[in-house]
PDB file of C-alpha atoms in Angstrom:
ATOM      1  CA  UNK A  21     -99.491 -20.816 176.824  1.00 78.00           C
ATOM      2  CA  UNK A  22     -97.044 -23.423 175.879  1.00 83.00           C
ATOM      3  CA  UNK A  23     -96.695 -24.201 179.632  1.00 87.00           C
ATOM      4  CA  UNK A  24    -100.112 -25.028 180.167  1.00 81.00           C
ATOM      5  CA  UNK A  25    -100.723 -26.783 177.590  1.00 76.00           C
ATOM      6  CA  UNK A  26     -97.202 -29.376 177.805  1.00 82.00           C
ATOM      7  CA  UNK A  27     -98.718 -29.605 181.689  1.00 83.00           C
ATOM      8  CA  UNK A  28    -101.968 -30.573 180.371  1.00 76.00           C
ATOM      9  CA  UNK A  29    -100.201 -33.190 177.847  1.00 76.00           C
ATOM     10  CA  UNK A  30     -97.896 -34.257 180.039  1.00 79.00           C
ATOM     11  CA  UNK A  31    -100.617 -35.088 183.041  1.00 80.00           C
ATOM     12  CA  UNK A  32    -102.830 -36.861 180.597  1.00 72.00           C
ATOM     13  CA  UNK A  33    -105.475 -33.893 180.407  1.00 72.00           C
ATOM     14  CA  UNK A  34    -105.126 -32.296 177.413  1.00 67.00           C
ATOM     15  CA  UNK A  35    -108.316 -33.107 175.939  1.00 66.00           C
ATOM     16  CA  UNK A  36    -110.057 -30.691 178.300  1.00 65.00           C
ATOM     17  CA  UNK A  37    -108.880 -28.003 176.069  1.00 70.00           C
ATOM     18  CA  UNK A  38    -110.419 -30.154 172.820  1.00 74.00           C
ATOM     19  CA  UNK A  39    -113.549 -27.873 171.336  1.00 77.00           C
ATOM     20  CA  UNK A  40    -116.356 -30.553 170.223  1.00 79.00           C
ATOM     21  CA  UNK A  41    -119.702 -30.337 168.237  1.00 84.00           C
ATOM     22  CA  UNK A  42    -121.449 -29.875 172.000  1.00 86.00           C
ATOM     23  CA  UNK A  43    -119.348 -27.092 172.311  1.00 89.00           C
ATOM     24  CA  UNK A  44    -120.289 -25.755 168.678  1.00 92.00           C
ATOM     25  CA  UNK A  45    -123.879 -27.093 168.942  1.00 91.00           C
ATOM     26  CA  UNK A  46    -124.350 -24.198 172.291  1.00 93.00           C
ATOM     27  CA  UNK A  47    -122.804 -21.710 170.031  1.00 94.00           C
ATOM     28  CA  UNK A  48    -124.598 -21.976 167.287  1.00 93.00           C
ATOM     29  CA  UNK A  49    -128.279 -22.603 169.262  1.00 92.00           C
ATOM     30  CA  UNK A  50    -127.366 -19.883 171.517  1.00 94.00           C
ATOM     31  CA  UNK A  51    -126.717 -17.826 167.990  1.00 93.00           C
ATOM     32  CA  UNK A  52    -130.212 -18.663 166.201  1.00 90.00           C
ATOM     33  CA  UNK A  53    -132.132 -18.398 169.332  1.00 89.00           C
ATOM     34  CA  UNK A  54    -130.637 -14.362 169.661  1.00 90.00           C
ATOM     35  CA  UNK A  55    -130.673 -13.887 165.656  1.00 89.00           C
ATOM     36  CA  UNK A  56    -134.662 -14.946 165.627  1.00 83.00           C
ATOM     37  CA  UNK A  57    -135.188 -12.783 168.772  1.00 83.00           C
ATOM     38  CA  UNK A  58    -133.464  -9.874 166.964  1.00 84.00           C
ATOM     39  CA  UNK A  59    -135.111 -10.901 163.751  1.00 81.00           C
ATOM     40  CA  UNK A  60    -137.894 -11.010 165.424  1.00 74.00           C
ATOM     41  CA  UNK A  61    -139.985  -7.718 164.126  1.00 70.00           C
ATOM     42  CA  UNK A  62    -139.975  -9.115 160.709  1.00 66.00           C
ATOM     43  CA  UNK A  63    -141.193 -12.448 161.668  1.00 65.00           C
ATOM     44  CA  UNK A  64    -144.682 -10.041 163.148  1.00 63.00           C
ATOM     45  CA  UNK A  65    -145.005  -8.047 159.749  1.00 64.00           C
ATOM     46  CA  UNK A  66    -145.224 -11.472 158.437  1.00 63.00           C
ATOM     47  CA  UNK A  67    -141.819 -11.360 156.092  1.00 67.00           C
ATOM     48  CA  UNK A  68    -140.966 -15.391 157.584  1.00 69.00           C
ATOM     49  CA  UNK A  69    -138.573 -16.684 154.783  1.00 72.00           C
ATOM     50  CA  UNK A  70    -136.719 -13.063 155.174  1.00 77.00           C
ATOM     51  CA  UNK A  71    -136.000 -13.743 158.943  1.00 78.00           C
ATOM     52  CA  UNK A  72    -135.614 -17.059 158.487  1.00 81.00           C
ATOM     53  CA  UNK A  73    -132.636 -16.751 156.238  1.00 85.00           C
ATOM     54  CA  UNK A  74    -131.519 -13.775 157.623  1.00 87.00           C
ATOM     55  CA  UNK A  75    -130.955 -15.387 161.400  1.00 88.00           C
ATOM     56  CA  UNK A  76    -129.304 -18.612 159.879  1.00 91.00           C
ATOM     57  CA  UNK A  77    -126.701 -16.606 158.171  1.00 93.00           C
ATOM     58  CA  UNK A  78    -126.110 -14.812 161.260  1.00 93.00           C
ATOM     59  CA  UNK A  79    -125.767 -18.530 162.958  1.00 94.00           C
ATOM     60  CA  UNK A  80    -122.926 -19.226 160.518  1.00 95.00           C
ATOM     61  CA  UNK A  81    -121.125 -16.190 160.568  1.00 96.00           C
ATOM     62  CA  UNK A  82    -121.043 -16.195 164.848  1.00 95.00           C
ATOM     63  CA  UNK A  83    -119.993 -19.864 164.763  1.00 94.00           C
ATOM     64  CA  UNK A  84    -117.664 -19.613 162.270  1.00 95.00           C
ATOM     65  CA  UNK A  85    -116.141 -16.321 164.553  1.00 95.00           C
ATOM     66  CA  UNK A  86    -116.421 -18.861 167.246  1.00 94.00           C
ATOM     67  CA  UNK A  87    -114.168 -21.170 165.325  1.00 92.00           C
ATOM     68  CA  UNK A  88    -111.806 -19.316 164.402  1.00 92.00           C
ATOM     69  CA  UNK A  89    -111.425 -17.866 167.936  1.00 91.00           C
ATOM     70  CA  UNK A  90    -110.384 -21.247 168.918  1.00 88.00           C
ATOM     71  CA  UNK A  91    -108.228 -22.350 165.975  1.00 87.00           C
ATOM     72  CA  UNK A  92    -110.350 -24.207 163.789  1.00 88.00           C
ATOM     73  CA  UNK A  93    -109.261 -27.335 164.927  1.00 86.00           C
ATOM     74  CA  UNK A  94    -110.776 -31.130 162.891  1.00 86.00           C
ATOM     75  CA  UNK A  95    -113.713 -30.830 165.008  1.00 88.00           C
ATOM     76  CA  UNK A  96    -114.898 -27.438 165.275  1.00 91.00           C
ATOM     77  CA  UNK A  97    -114.491 -27.515 161.065  1.00 92.00           C
ATOM     78  CA  UNK A  98    -116.812 -30.505 161.387  1.00 94.00           C
ATOM     79  CA  UNK A  99    -118.892 -29.102 163.527  1.00 94.00           C
ATOM     80  CA  UNK A 100    -119.565 -25.732 162.210  1.00 95.00           C
ATOM     81  CA  UNK A 101    -119.883 -27.096 158.664  1.00 95.00           C
ATOM     82  CA  UNK A 102    -122.528 -29.723 159.548  1.00 95.00           C
ATOM     83  CA  UNK A 103    -124.454 -27.264 161.593  1.00 95.00           C
ATOM     84  CA  UNK A 104    -124.336 -25.135 158.719  1.00 95.00           C
ATOM     85  CA  UNK A 105    -125.428 -27.315 156.426  1.00 96.00           C
ATOM     86  CA  UNK A 106    -128.413 -28.445 158.462  1.00 93.00           C
ATOM     87  CA  UNK A 107    -128.944 -25.415 159.081  1.00 92.00           C
ATOM     88  CA  UNK A 108    -129.731 -24.398 155.527  1.00 93.00           C
ATOM     89  CA  UNK A 109    -131.635 -27.425 154.628  1.00 93.00           C
ATOM     90  CA  UNK A 110    -133.767 -26.437 157.302  1.00 87.00           C
ATOM     91  CA  UNK A 111    -134.611 -23.270 156.226  1.00 85.00           C
ATOM     92  CA  UNK A 112    -135.532 -24.418 152.624  1.00 88.00           C
ATOM     93  CA  UNK A 113    -138.278 -26.707 154.023  1.00 86.00           C
ATOM     94  CA  UNK A 114    -135.950 -29.798 153.698  1.00 92.00           C
ATOM     95  CA  UNK A 115    -135.099 -32.532 156.795  1.00 93.00           C
ATOM     96  CA  UNK A 116    -131.795 -33.053 156.739  1.00 94.00           C
ATOM     97  CA  UNK A 117    -130.380 -36.682 156.807  1.00 96.00           C
ATOM     98  CA  UNK A 118    -127.318 -36.674 159.459  1.00 96.00           C
ATOM     99  CA  UNK A 119    -125.603 -39.120 157.295  1.00 97.00           C
ATOM    100  CA  UNK A 120    -125.547 -36.290 154.385  1.00 96.00           C
ATOM    101  CA  UNK A 121    -125.280 -33.802 156.206  1.00 96.00           C
ATOM    102  CA  UNK A 122    -121.537 -35.774 157.923  1.00 97.00           C
ATOM    103  CA  UNK A 123    -120.710 -36.469 154.184  1.00 97.00           C
ATOM    104  CA  UNK A 124    -121.123 -33.560 152.030  1.00 97.00           C
ATOM    105  CA  UNK A 125    -119.313 -31.965 155.138  1.00 96.00           C
ATOM    106  CA  UNK A 126    -116.405 -33.999 154.818  1.00 97.00           C
ATOM    107  CA  UNK A 127    -116.532 -34.185 150.970  1.00 97.00           C
ATOM    108  CA  UNK A 128    -116.471 -30.104 151.401  1.00 96.00           C
ATOM    109  CA  UNK A 129    -113.218 -30.505 153.777  1.00 96.00           C
ATOM    110  CA  UNK A 130    -111.756 -32.599 152.026  1.00 96.00           C
ATOM    111  CA  UNK A 131    -112.000 -30.859 148.689  1.00 96.00           C
ATOM    112  CA  UNK A 132    -110.829 -27.449 150.753  1.00 93.00           C
ATOM    113  CA  UNK A 133    -107.624 -29.585 152.236  1.00 94.00           C
ATOM    114  CA  UNK A 134    -106.648 -33.033 151.205  1.00 95.00           C
ATOM    115  CA  UNK A 135    -104.000 -33.931 153.679  1.00 95.00           C
ATOM    116  CA  UNK A 136    -107.091 -33.879 156.948  1.00 93.00           C
ATOM    117  CA  UNK A 137    -107.245 -36.519 155.256  1.00 94.00           C
ATOM    118  CA  UNK A 138    -103.590 -37.612 157.402  1.00 94.00           C
ATOM    119  CA  UNK A 139    -104.354 -36.074 160.336  1.00 91.00           C
ATOM    120  CA  UNK A 140    -105.751 -37.606 163.507  1.00 88.00           C
ATOM    121  CA  UNK A 141    -107.970 -35.200 164.497  1.00 86.00           C
ATOM    122  CA  UNK A 142    -110.406 -34.933 161.278  1.00 91.00           C
ATOM    123  CA  UNK A 143    -110.166 -39.224 161.065  1.00 93.00           C
ATOM    124  CA  UNK A 144    -111.263 -39.382 165.163  1.00 91.00           C
ATOM    125  CA  UNK A 145    -114.012 -36.745 164.866  1.00 92.00           C
ATOM    126  CA  UNK A 146    -115.929 -38.241 161.743  1.00 95.00           C
ATOM    127  CA  UNK A 147    -115.313 -41.915 163.124  1.00 95.00           C
ATOM    128  CA  UNK A 148    -117.108 -40.317 166.077  1.00 94.00           C
ATOM    129  CA  UNK A 149    -119.723 -38.955 164.748  1.00 96.00           C
ATOM    130  CA  UNK A 150    -120.157 -41.890 162.490  1.00 97.00           C
ATOM    131  CA  UNK A 151    -120.227 -44.412 165.535  1.00 97.00           C
ATOM    132  CA  UNK A 152    -122.978 -41.698 167.282  1.00 96.00           C
ATOM    133  CA  UNK A 153    -125.032 -42.394 164.015  1.00 97.00           C
ATOM    134  CA  UNK A 154    -124.843 -45.699 163.371  1.00 96.00           C
ATOM    135  CA  UNK A 155    -124.776 -47.148 167.025  1.00 96.00           C
ATOM    136  CA  UNK A 156    -127.649 -44.684 169.117  1.00 94.00           C
ATOM    137  CA  UNK A 157    -130.709 -45.652 167.164  1.00 93.00           C
ATOM    138  CA  UNK A 158    -130.149 -49.688 167.521  1.00 91.00           C
ATOM    139  CA  UNK A 159    -130.162 -48.525 171.367  1.00 86.00           C
ATOM    140  CA  UNK A 160    -132.990 -46.462 171.215  1.00 87.00           C
ATOM    141  CA  UNK A 161    -135.043 -48.923 169.304  1.00 88.00           C
ATOM    142  CA  UNK A 162    -134.721 -51.315 172.107  1.00 85.00           C
ATOM    143  CA  UNK A 163    -137.076 -49.473 174.326  1.00 85.00           C
ATOM    144  CA  UNK A 164    -140.857 -49.597 174.536  1.00 87.00           C
ATOM    145  CA  UNK A 165    -143.519 -46.418 173.246  1.00 84.00           C
ATOM    146  CA  UNK A 166    -144.366 -45.646 176.525  1.00 88.00           C
ATOM    147  CA  UNK A 167    -140.551 -45.978 178.010  1.00 86.00           C
ATOM    148  CA  UNK A 168    -140.234 -42.884 180.330  1.00 89.00           C
ATOM    149  CA  UNK A 169    -138.803 -39.659 178.789  1.00 89.00           C
ATOM    150  CA  UNK A 170    -136.362 -39.747 181.575  1.00 91.00           C
ATOM    151  CA  UNK A 171    -135.088 -43.401 181.232  1.00 88.00           C
ATOM    152  CA  UNK A 172    -135.182 -42.165 177.516  1.00 89.00           C
ATOM    153  CA  UNK A 173    -132.577 -39.621 176.907  1.00 90.00           C
ATOM    154  CA  UNK A 174    -130.494 -41.220 179.576  1.00 91.00           C
ATOM    155  CA  UNK A 175    -129.982 -44.778 177.115  1.00 89.00           C
ATOM    156  CA  UNK A 176    -129.698 -42.055 174.504  1.00 91.00           C
ATOM    157  CA  UNK A 177    -126.901 -40.326 176.067  1.00 92.00           C
ATOM    158  CA  UNK A 178    -125.395 -44.155 176.996  1.00 92.00           C
ATOM    159  CA  UNK A 179    -125.873 -44.988 173.123  1.00 93.00           C
ATOM    160  CA  UNK A 180    -124.046 -41.685 171.939  1.00 94.00           C
ATOM    161  CA  UNK A 181    -120.992 -42.238 174.274  1.00 93.00           C
ATOM    162  CA  UNK A 182    -121.205 -46.087 173.154  1.00 95.00           C
ATOM    163  CA  UNK A 183    -121.195 -45.077 169.475  1.00 95.00           C
ATOM    164  CA  UNK A 184    -118.111 -42.194 169.850  1.00 93.00           C
ATOM    165  CA  UNK A 185    -116.510 -44.558 171.751  1.00 93.00           C
ATOM    166  CA  UNK A 186    -116.751 -47.734 169.032  1.00 95.00           C
ATOM    167  CA  UNK A 187    -116.403 -45.173 166.446  1.00 95.00           C
ATOM    168  CA  UNK A 188    -112.932 -43.581 167.468  1.00 92.00           C
ATOM    169  CA  UNK A 189    -111.623 -47.519 168.561  1.00 92.00           C
TER     170      UNK A 189
END
């Protein structure tokens, strides 16, 4: 509703409506899990590759539906495309490089709609992820190998927050 949007914008809480990569990641993860269960019969009969590809395509389809439901903001476009690229790479037996996935998704989106380069949502979404990719590994490298797994997750989360903040700064 436009009145609700205006009230959120006026109060400085409009970011609560933003769909982030985390939301898309949750939808993709749950979709992939459900698709793997659905195609599980094929897995037990030895059709691993077919079941894997069916699960990937079903997940991409469901994540794309989710993107359409939320209006395809820049962060959702980036996240759905990055997740799709990564899933296809994994299904092909390759380990996706995060920088390559980020770059390919930007190139595809800019090829499709070059004007995105002038939109703040596109720039902030990609700069936040670039910041995360630059900063987070530096935080986790500081930790000793025998560091507590719980504390390692906390430090990594802090690194993600700092990276996203620095990237959008």
